[in-house]
Short mmCIF file of C-alpha atoms in Angstrom, two decimals:
data_model
loop_
_atom_site.label_atom_id
_atom_site.label_comp_id
_atom_site.label_asym_id
_atom_site.label_seq_id
_atom_site.Cartn_x
_atom_site.Cartn_y
_atom_site.Cartn_z
CA MET A 1 -0.73 9.22 14.75
CA LEU A 2 -0.03 5.83 16.29
CA SER A 3 -2.62 3.39 17.64
CA ILE A 4 -1.33 0.75 20.05
CA HIS A 5 -3.23 -2.30 21.22
CA ALA A 6 -1.02 -4.39 23.47
CA ALA A 7 -2.03 -8.03 23.75
CA ARG A 8 -4.29 -8.54 26.78
CA GLU A 9 -3.54 -12.25 26.86
CA PRO A 10 -0.06 -12.61 25.31
CA THR A 11 0.99 -16.18 24.68
CA ALA A 12 4.20 -17.45 26.18
CA VAL A 13 6.94 -16.94 23.61
CA LYS A 14 8.34 -20.40 22.95
CA HIS A 15 9.57 -19.53 19.48
CA ARG A 16 10.92 -16.61 17.52
CA PRO A 17 8.21 -13.90 17.65
CA ARG A 18 6.08 -13.89 14.51
CA ILE A 19 5.57 -10.41 13.03
CA GLY A 20 3.21 -9.42 10.22
CA LEU A 21 2.92 -6.23 8.18
CA ALA A 22 -0.32 -4.91 6.65
CA ILE A 23 -0.12 -1.94 4.26
CA ALA A 24 -3.29 -0.18 3.09
CA GLY A 25 -3.80 1.77 -0.12
CA GLY A 26 -3.76 5.50 -0.66
CA GLY A 27 -2.86 6.29 -4.24
CA PRO A 28 0.59 7.53 -5.28
CA VAL A 29 0.78 10.17 -2.55
CA GLY A 30 -0.33 7.71 0.12
CA ALA A 31 2.27 5.24 -1.14
CA MET A 32 5.03 7.81 -0.73
CA TYR A 33 3.85 8.48 2.83
CA GLU A 34 3.97 4.73 3.51
CA LEU A 35 7.52 4.55 2.19
CA GLY A 36 8.57 7.19 4.71
CA VAL A 37 6.92 5.24 7.53
CA LEU A 38 8.64 2.02 6.48
CA ARG A 39 12.03 3.69 6.29
CA ALA A 40 11.62 5.20 9.76
CA LEU A 41 10.64 1.83 11.25
CA GLU A 42 13.62 0.10 9.67
CA GLU A 43 16.03 2.73 10.95
CA ALA A 44 14.62 3.22 14.44
CA CYS A 45 13.82 -0.39 15.42
CA ASP A 46 16.76 -2.63 16.21
CA GLY A 47 15.76 -6.26 15.70
CA LEU A 48 13.06 -5.48 13.13
CA ASP A 49 13.99 -6.70 9.66
CA LEU A 50 11.16 -5.66 7.35
CA THR A 51 12.42 -8.01 4.63
CA ARG A 52 12.16 -11.09 6.86
CA LEU A 53 8.76 -10.81 8.48
CA ASP A 54 6.43 -13.79 8.78
CA GLY A 55 3.71 -12.40 6.54
CA TYR A 56 2.75 -9.42 4.40
CA VAL A 57 -0.61 -8.24 3.15
CA GLY A 58 -0.84 -5.38 0.69
CA VAL A 59 -3.89 -3.52 -0.58
CA SER A 60 -3.89 -1.23 -3.63
CA SER A 61 -0.79 1.00 -3.57
CA GLY A 62 0.35 -0.73 -0.38
CA ALA A 63 0.72 -3.93 -2.39
CA PHE A 64 3.72 -2.41 -4.22
CA PHE A 65 5.75 -2.21 -1.02
CA ALA A 66 4.45 -5.43 0.50
CA ALA A 67 5.58 -7.26 -2.65
CA GLY A 68 8.92 -5.47 -2.64
CA LEU A 69 9.69 -6.25 1.01
CA ALA A 70 8.63 -9.88 0.56
CA ASN A 71 11.13 -9.96 -2.31
CA ARG A 72 13.89 -8.87 0.09
CA MET A 73 14.08 -5.31 -1.20
CA ASP A 74 14.85 -3.21 1.88
CA THR A 75 13.58 0.32 2.33
CA ALA A 76 16.86 1.88 1.15
CA VAL A 77 16.45 0.13 -2.21
CA LEU A 78 12.77 1.14 -2.41
CA CYS A 79 13.66 4.77 -1.64
CA ARG A 80 16.28 4.81 -4.37
CA ILE A 81 13.82 3.41 -6.91
CA PHE A 82 10.75 5.50 -6.10
CA LEU A 83 12.27 8.70 -4.67
CA LYS A 84 15.65 9.12 -6.34
CA GLY A 85 15.34 7.11 -9.54
CA GLU A 86 18.68 5.48 -8.74
CA CYS A 87 18.60 1.76 -9.36
CA GLU A 88 21.00 -0.03 -11.64
CA ASP A 89 18.64 -2.84 -12.62
CA VAL A 90 15.36 -0.98 -13.24
CA ALA A 91 14.31 2.49 -14.34
CA PHE A 92 11.22 3.91 -12.63
CA SER A 93 9.27 6.68 -14.32
CA PRO A 94 6.18 8.14 -12.61
CA GLU A 95 4.61 8.57 -16.03
CA ILE A 96 3.83 4.84 -16.20
CA PHE A 97 0.88 5.54 -13.90
CA LEU A 98 -0.49 8.26 -16.18
CA ARG A 99 -0.57 6.71 -19.64
CA PRO A 100 -4.04 7.03 -21.23
CA ALA A 101 -5.98 3.79 -21.61
CA PHE A 102 -6.11 4.01 -25.41
CA ARG A 103 -7.11 0.36 -25.77
CA GLU A 104 -10.09 0.91 -23.50
CA TYR A 105 -11.03 4.04 -25.45
CA LEU A 106 -10.90 2.14 -28.76
CA GLN A 107 -12.97 -0.75 -27.45
CA ARG A 108 -15.70 1.64 -26.29
CA ALA A 109 -15.56 3.58 -29.53
CA ALA A 110 -15.87 0.37 -31.55
CA ALA A 111 -19.06 -0.45 -29.66
CA ALA A 112 -20.60 2.95 -30.39
CA PRO A 113 -22.42 2.03 -33.65
CA ARG A 114 -24.05 -1.04 -32.13
CA GLN A 115 -25.04 0.84 -28.98
CA GLY A 116 -26.34 3.70 -31.11
CA LEU A 117 -28.68 1.39 -33.02
CA ARG A 118 -29.97 -0.11 -29.79
CA LEU A 119 -30.46 3.36 -28.36
CA LEU A 120 -32.45 4.43 -31.42
CA HIS A 121 -34.57 1.29 -31.19
CA ASP A 122 -35.32 1.93 -27.50
CA LEU A 123 -36.36 5.52 -28.16
CA LEU A 124 -38.65 4.67 -31.07
CA SER A 125 -40.25 1.57 -29.59
CA PRO A 126 -43.90 2.32 -28.69
CA GLY A 127 -45.17 1.66 -25.22
CA ASN A 128 -41.71 1.67 -23.65
CA GLY A 129 -42.28 3.89 -20.65
CA SER A 130 -38.72 3.52 -19.38
CA ARG A 131 -37.06 4.39 -22.69
CA TRP A 132 -35.19 7.38 -21.29
CA SER A 133 -33.65 5.38 -18.46
CA GLU A 134 -32.76 2.70 -20.99
CA ALA A 135 -31.15 5.36 -23.14
CA LEU A 136 -29.00 6.50 -20.24
CA ASN A 137 -27.89 2.92 -19.64
CA ARG A 138 -26.93 2.60 -23.29
CA LEU A 139 -24.93 5.82 -23.16
CA GLY A 140 -23.21 4.66 -19.96
CA GLY A 141 -21.88 1.64 -21.82
CA LEU A 142 -19.85 3.97 -24.02
CA VAL A 143 -17.93 5.53 -21.12
CA PRO A 144 -14.47 3.96 -20.56
CA THR A 145 -14.03 2.05 -17.30
CA GLY A 146 -10.70 3.73 -16.66
CA VAL A 147 -8.86 6.89 -17.67
CA PHE A 148 -5.34 5.49 -17.35
CA ASP A 149 -3.76 2.24 -18.50
CA ASN A 150 -2.37 0.00 -15.75
CA ALA A 151 -0.68 -2.47 -18.10
CA PRO A 152 2.63 -0.50 -18.01
CA VAL A 153 2.58 -0.79 -14.22
CA GLU A 154 2.31 -4.57 -14.48
CA ARG A 155 5.17 -4.72 -16.97
CA PHE A 156 7.38 -2.58 -14.71
CA LEU A 157 6.73 -4.86 -11.73
CA ALA A 158 7.21 -8.05 -13.76
CA ASP A 159 10.62 -6.75 -14.85
CA LEU A 160 11.53 -5.62 -11.32
CA PHE A 161 10.63 -8.97 -9.77
CA SER A 162 12.58 -10.97 -12.35
CA ARG A 163 15.99 -9.48 -11.52
CA HIS A 164 18.61 -9.92 -8.81
CA GLY A 165 17.13 -13.16 -7.48
CA ARG A 166 13.68 -11.68 -6.92
CA ARG A 167 10.57 -13.65 -7.79
CA ASN A 168 7.30 -12.89 -9.48
CA ASP A 169 5.73 -16.08 -8.12
CA PHE A 170 4.00 -16.22 -4.72
CA ARG A 171 4.91 -19.90 -4.40
CA THR A 172 8.67 -19.36 -4.55
CA LEU A 173 8.95 -16.50 -2.03
CA ASP A 174 10.71 -17.09 1.28
CA ARG A 175 7.90 -15.31 3.13
CA LYS A 176 4.12 -15.36 2.80
CA LEU A 177 2.74 -12.52 0.74
CA PHE A 178 -0.95 -11.76 0.22
CA VAL A 179 -2.35 -9.16 -2.18
CA ILE A 180 -6.06 -8.32 -2.04
CA GLY A 181 -8.30 -7.66 -5.02
CA VAL A 182 -12.09 -7.43 -5.33
CA ASP A 183 -14.19 -9.22 -7.94
CA LEU A 184 -16.20 -6.42 -9.53
CA ASP A 185 -19.19 -8.64 -10.39
CA SER A 186 -19.56 -10.52 -7.10
CA SER A 187 -17.92 -8.00 -4.69
CA GLU A 188 -15.90 -10.93 -3.33
CA ALA A 189 -12.51 -10.14 -1.84
CA VAL A 190 -9.87 -12.46 -3.30
CA CYS A 191 -6.58 -13.10 -1.55
CA PHE A 192 -3.89 -13.51 -4.20
CA GLY A 193 -1.12 -15.63 -2.76
CA GLY A 194 -3.64 -17.67 -0.79
CA PRO A 195 -5.03 -21.13 -1.62
CA GLY A 196 -6.22 -21.37 -5.21
CA TRP A 197 -4.80 -17.98 -6.17
CA ASP A 198 -1.07 -18.39 -5.57
CA ASP A 199 -0.32 -19.16 -9.24
CA VAL A 200 -1.22 -15.62 -10.33
CA PRO A 201 1.98 -13.60 -11.01
CA ILE A 202 2.68 -11.12 -8.23
CA SER A 203 2.85 -8.28 -10.77
CA ARG A 204 -0.64 -9.12 -12.03
CA ALA A 205 -2.00 -9.36 -8.49
CA VAL A 206 -0.64 -5.92 -7.63
CA GLN A 207 -2.06 -4.52 -10.86
CA ALA A 208 -5.49 -5.90 -9.95
CA SER A 209 -5.34 -4.73 -6.34
CA SER A 210 -4.49 -1.17 -7.37
CA ALA A 211 -7.08 -0.85 -10.17
CA LEU A 212 -9.00 2.04 -8.61
CA PRO A 213 -12.40 2.20 -10.37
CA GLY A 214 -12.71 5.20 -12.64
CA LEU A 215 -8.97 5.75 -12.88
CA TYR A 216 -7.87 2.31 -14.07
CA PRO A 217 -9.83 -0.38 -15.91
CA PRO A 218 -10.55 -3.69 -14.14
CA VAL A 219 -7.93 -6.41 -14.55
CA GLU A 220 -9.15 -9.62 -16.18
CA LEU A 221 -8.03 -12.84 -14.49
CA ARG A 222 -9.60 -16.25 -15.09
CA GLY A 223 -12.57 -14.62 -16.76
CA ARG A 224 -13.24 -12.38 -13.77
CA SER A 225 -12.82 -8.60 -13.44
CA PHE A 226 -10.78 -7.40 -10.46
CA VAL A 227 -10.51 -3.92 -8.98
CA ASP A 228 -8.99 -2.14 -5.98
CA GLY A 229 -8.82 -4.30 -2.84
CA ALA A 230 -9.81 -1.38 -0.61
CA LEU A 231 -13.41 -1.66 -1.82
CA ARG A 232 -14.09 -4.30 0.84
CA ARG A 233 -11.73 -3.43 3.68
CA THR A 234 -9.13 -0.78 4.30
CA MET A 235 -6.15 -2.87 5.40
CA HIS A 236 -7.30 -6.54 5.45
CA ALA A 237 -5.22 -7.08 8.58
CA SER A 238 -7.31 -10.13 9.51
CA VAL A 239 -5.50 -12.08 6.78
CA LEU A 240 -2.41 -12.00 9.00
CA LEU A 241 -4.20 -12.06 12.34
CA ASP A 242 -5.81 -15.34 11.32
CA ARG A 243 -2.31 -16.71 10.71
CA ASP A 244 -1.59 -16.28 14.42
CA VAL A 245 1.18 -13.69 14.33
CA ASP A 246 2.38 -12.28 17.65
CA LEU A 247 2.71 -8.66 16.52
CA LEU A 248 0.90 -6.88 13.71
CA LEU A 249 2.28 -3.66 12.22
CA GLY A 250 -0.16 -1.70 10.08
CA ILE A 251 0.12 1.41 7.92
CA ASN A 252 -2.85 3.46 6.69
CA PRO A 253 -1.99 6.72 4.87
CA LEU A 254 -5.54 8.04 4.39
CA VAL A 255 -7.24 9.85 7.27
CA PRO A 256 -9.82 12.67 7.14
CA PHE A 257 -8.33 16.15 7.16
CA ASN A 258 -9.28 18.16 10.26
CA PRO A 259 -7.59 21.60 10.46
CA THR A 260 -9.64 22.60 13.51
CA ARG A 261 -7.26 20.52 15.64
CA ASP A 262 -4.57 23.11 14.98
CA ASN A 263 -6.20 26.53 15.10
CA SER A 264 -2.92 28.43 14.96
CA ALA A 265 -1.97 26.85 11.63
CA ALA A 266 -5.34 27.13 9.89
CA ARG A 267 -5.25 29.01 6.60
CA PHE A 268 -8.07 30.77 4.79
CA GLY A 269 -10.23 28.16 3.13
CA ASP A 270 -8.88 25.20 5.12
CA ARG A 271 -11.91 25.02 7.38
CA ARG A 272 -14.43 24.67 4.55
CA ILE A 273 -13.49 21.68 2.43
CA ALA A 274 -16.44 22.29 0.12
CA GLN A 275 -14.75 25.49 -1.07
CA GLY A 276 -12.28 23.26 -2.88
CA GLY A 277 -15.03 21.86 -5.08
CA LEU A 278 -15.87 18.27 -5.93
CA PRO A 279 -12.30 16.86 -5.69
CA GLY A 280 -11.98 17.99 -2.07
CA VAL A 281 -15.43 16.67 -1.17
CA LEU A 282 -14.73 13.28 -2.75
CA SER A 283 -11.30 13.03 -1.14
CA GLN A 284 -12.63 13.80 2.34
CA THR A 285 -15.55 11.40 1.85
CA LEU A 286 -13.25 8.56 0.77
CA ARG A 287 -10.86 9.18 3.65
CA THR A 288 -13.68 9.25 6.18
CA MET A 289 -15.18 6.01 4.88
CA LEU A 290 -11.86 4.16 4.82
CA GLN A 291 -10.81 5.25 8.28
CA SER A 292 -14.25 4.58 9.73
CA ARG A 293 -14.12 0.99 8.50
CA MET A 294 -10.63 0.55 9.87
CA GLN A 295 -11.56 1.95 13.27
CA VAL A 296 -14.38 -0.58 13.49
CA GLY A 297 -11.89 -3.36 12.82
CA LEU A 298 -9.33 -2.02 15.27
CA ALA A 299 -11.99 -1.85 17.97
CA ARG A 300 -13.01 -5.45 17.29
CA TYR A 301 -9.62 -7.06 16.85
CA PRO A 302 -8.45 -6.80 20.51
CA GLN A 303 -11.45 -8.88 21.58
CA GLN A 304 -11.17 -11.26 18.63
CA TYR A 305 -7.38 -11.65 18.87
CA PRO A 306 -6.51 -10.86 22.52
CA HIS A 307 -3.14 -12.62 22.26
CA ILE A 308 -1.84 -10.43 19.39
CA SER A 309 -0.32 -6.96 19.84
CA GLN A 310 -1.18 -4.42 17.16
CA MET A 311 0.33 -1.10 16.10
CA VAL A 312 -1.14 1.04 13.30
CA PHE A 313 0.69 4.08 11.93
CA GLU A 314 -1.38 6.87 10.35
CA PRO A 315 -0.85 10.53 9.41
CA ASN A 316 -2.00 13.32 11.68
CA ALA A 317 -5.39 14.85 10.92
CA ILE A 318 -3.73 18.28 10.48
CA ASP A 319 -1.26 17.11 7.81
CA ARG A 320 -2.59 19.38 5.07
CA ASP A 321 0.15 18.36 2.63
CA LEU A 322 -1.42 14.92 2.36
CA PHE A 323 -4.83 16.39 1.66
CA PHE A 324 -4.01 19.28 -0.65
CA THR A 325 -1.34 17.53 -2.71
CA ASN A 326 -2.69 16.17 -5.97
CA ILE A 327 -2.82 12.37 -5.67
CA PHE A 328 -0.80 12.07 -8.87
CA SER A 329 1.75 14.77 -8.02
CA PHE A 330 4.98 12.80 -8.13
CA SER A 331 6.96 16.03 -7.89
CA ALA A 332 5.94 16.14 -4.22
CA ARG A 333 6.86 12.53 -3.45
CA ARG A 334 10.05 13.36 -1.53
CA ARG A 335 8.24 15.90 0.65
CA ILE A 336 5.42 13.44 1.40
CA SER A 337 7.87 10.64 2.22
CA GLN A 338 9.76 12.94 4.55
CA LEU A 339 6.46 13.78 6.29
CA GLY A 340 5.74 10.09 6.89
CA TYR A 341 9.33 9.57 8.03
CA ARG A 342 9.25 12.41 10.57
CA ASN A 343 5.73 11.61 11.82
CA THR A 344 6.75 8.02 12.52
CA LEU A 345 9.95 8.96 14.32
CA ASP A 346 7.98 11.50 16.39
CA ASP A 347 5.36 8.86 17.25
CA LEU A 348 8.01 6.35 18.29
CA ARG A 349 9.72 8.95 20.47
CA THR A 350 6.62 10.40 22.17
CA ARG A 351 4.99 6.99 22.70
CA ARG A 352 8.21 5.26 23.73
CA GLU A 353 7.02 4.50 27.26
CA SER A 354 4.10 2.39 26.06
CA LEU A 355 5.88 1.08 22.96
CA ALA A 356 9.10 -0.20 24.54
CA PRO A 357 7.64 -3.12 26.54
CA VAL A 358 5.53 -4.28 23.58
CA PHE A 359 8.50 -4.15 21.24
CA ALA A 360 10.80 -5.81 23.79
CA ARG A 361 8.42 -8.76 24.05
CA HIS A 362 9.01 -9.31 20.34
CA GLY A 363 12.78 -8.86 20.36
CA ILE A 364 12.80 -5.23 19.18
CA GLN A 365 14.62 -2.29 20.76
CA LEU A 366 14.25 1.38 19.85
CA ARG A 367 17.43 3.17 18.77
CA ASP A 368 17.85 6.34 20.85
CA GLU A 369 20.35 7.95 18.49
CA ILE A 370 17.78 7.83 15.68
CA LEU A 371 14.80 9.00 17.71
CA GLN A 372 16.62 11.93 19.27
CA ASP A 373 17.78 13.32 15.93
CA ARG A 374 14.91 15.77 15.41
CA HIS A 375 16.37 17.15 12.18
CA ARG A 376 16.94 13.81 10.47
CA VAL A 377 16.21 13.78 6.74
CA LEU A 378 15.16 10.56 5.04
CA LEU A 379 17.26 10.80 1.88
CA ASP A 380 20.30 12.24 3.64
CA ALA A 381 20.35 9.23 5.97
CA LEU A 382 20.35 6.60 3.20
CA PRO A 383 23.42 4.34 3.26
CA ALA A 384 25.95 4.52 0.45
CA ARG A 385 24.72 3.01 -2.76
CA VAL A 386 26.20 -0.39 -3.63
CA ARG A 387 26.46 -1.14 -7.33
CA ARG A 388 25.86 -4.79 -8.18
CA THR A 389 25.62 -6.85 -11.30
CA GLU A 390 23.05 -9.62 -11.65
CA THR A 391 25.67 -12.16 -10.53
CA THR A 392 26.96 -10.20 -7.53
CA ALA A 393 23.39 -9.39 -6.45
CA ARG A 394 22.48 -13.07 -6.39
CA LEU A 395 25.70 -13.88 -4.52
CA ALA A 396 24.99 -11.17 -1.93
CA ARG A 397 21.48 -12.55 -1.49
CA ASN A 398 22.79 -16.08 -0.90
CA LEU A 399 25.42 -14.87 1.57
CA ASP A 400 22.76 -12.94 3.44
CA ASP A 401 20.64 -16.11 3.62
CA LEU A 402 23.61 -18.04 4.99
CA GLU A 403 24.37 -15.39 7.61
CA HIS A 404 20.74 -15.32 8.70
CA LEU A 405 20.67 -19.11 8.98
CA LEU A 406 23.86 -19.23 11.06
CA GLN A 407 22.55 -16.56 13.44
CA HIS A 408 19.47 -18.62 14.21
CA VAL A 409 21.39 -21.88 14.50
CA VAL A 410 23.78 -20.35 17.00
#
């Protein structure tokens, strides 16, 4: 599902069009959908180099890919790392997202005796009419803040961004990257990579932005506790809109599931989400809240930024694979990425008439041979793998910089 808002008052292009990319969160499954969308855009859009955009903002799982693209890792490299496990300089294992937070468990367990004494005191104190509520609060302090440990994720990213000329420092990137986290105590959204927060390592910023409460413990930075950036806004596109880009591309992988839009494909049980129990209810509630907030923003942005064109790519409401797949099911990641890939190519093809003039204004042309291939498979279309050492990778990066510079000089 593609939303298009062409600029009502486009500015005269006196410079190279400035393009920004905003990627929302969506857990591991949502991230795999986003990877399929990104790959489709890179293949189908001539003149769109996702590794050389003018700004990136990533929220939660979307911060992984925003940071990768800003580090000049194209979608073919990202697909090999996260879908095929083929990367000579880093080994990705989905299990790093599922390691129990033993340290958090031990810290809570160590506090049990002290909390137990306070609980006993509260219960035995005379005249304390609220002792039972106080007891519940005491017991709540023994519950871990996260089930899984996100420290291995940070270590993986720190290693990834320290190889082949990549950087783990916002200040040394060629392009502006912003990663959003939320201060748990103040509910303030913090823009890592922005003024005052650009000295935080990118790997730590991504760890903080993707710390979904309940699943991962908050990330401590400068004495503050940070959690998932989606708590305040879904996509935080305004970070780039305020930087005066000409075209904003957005990706949101979480939309409410609505099987009634496709009556012929409805299966028994699909129509009543409550039949799936609490997980289905919570998933649908979260999706509805996130999309509702984003729709409010999308309705406001054309009036607030009339000179900026905006395109937001989302799944279809009838994509049951995205809803019924366990959010930590990495075995399904190729299927989910292929779904995002095909949905995006279908959107580009069916909306070509309205898309083409907007893209053309920003120096982008749609590739017919890609759009017309209705049986195209994401992984089958990946280019041949190029093996590089650390030295040859850095050399290739420098040569690419030189070629890019010469193209713009000429």
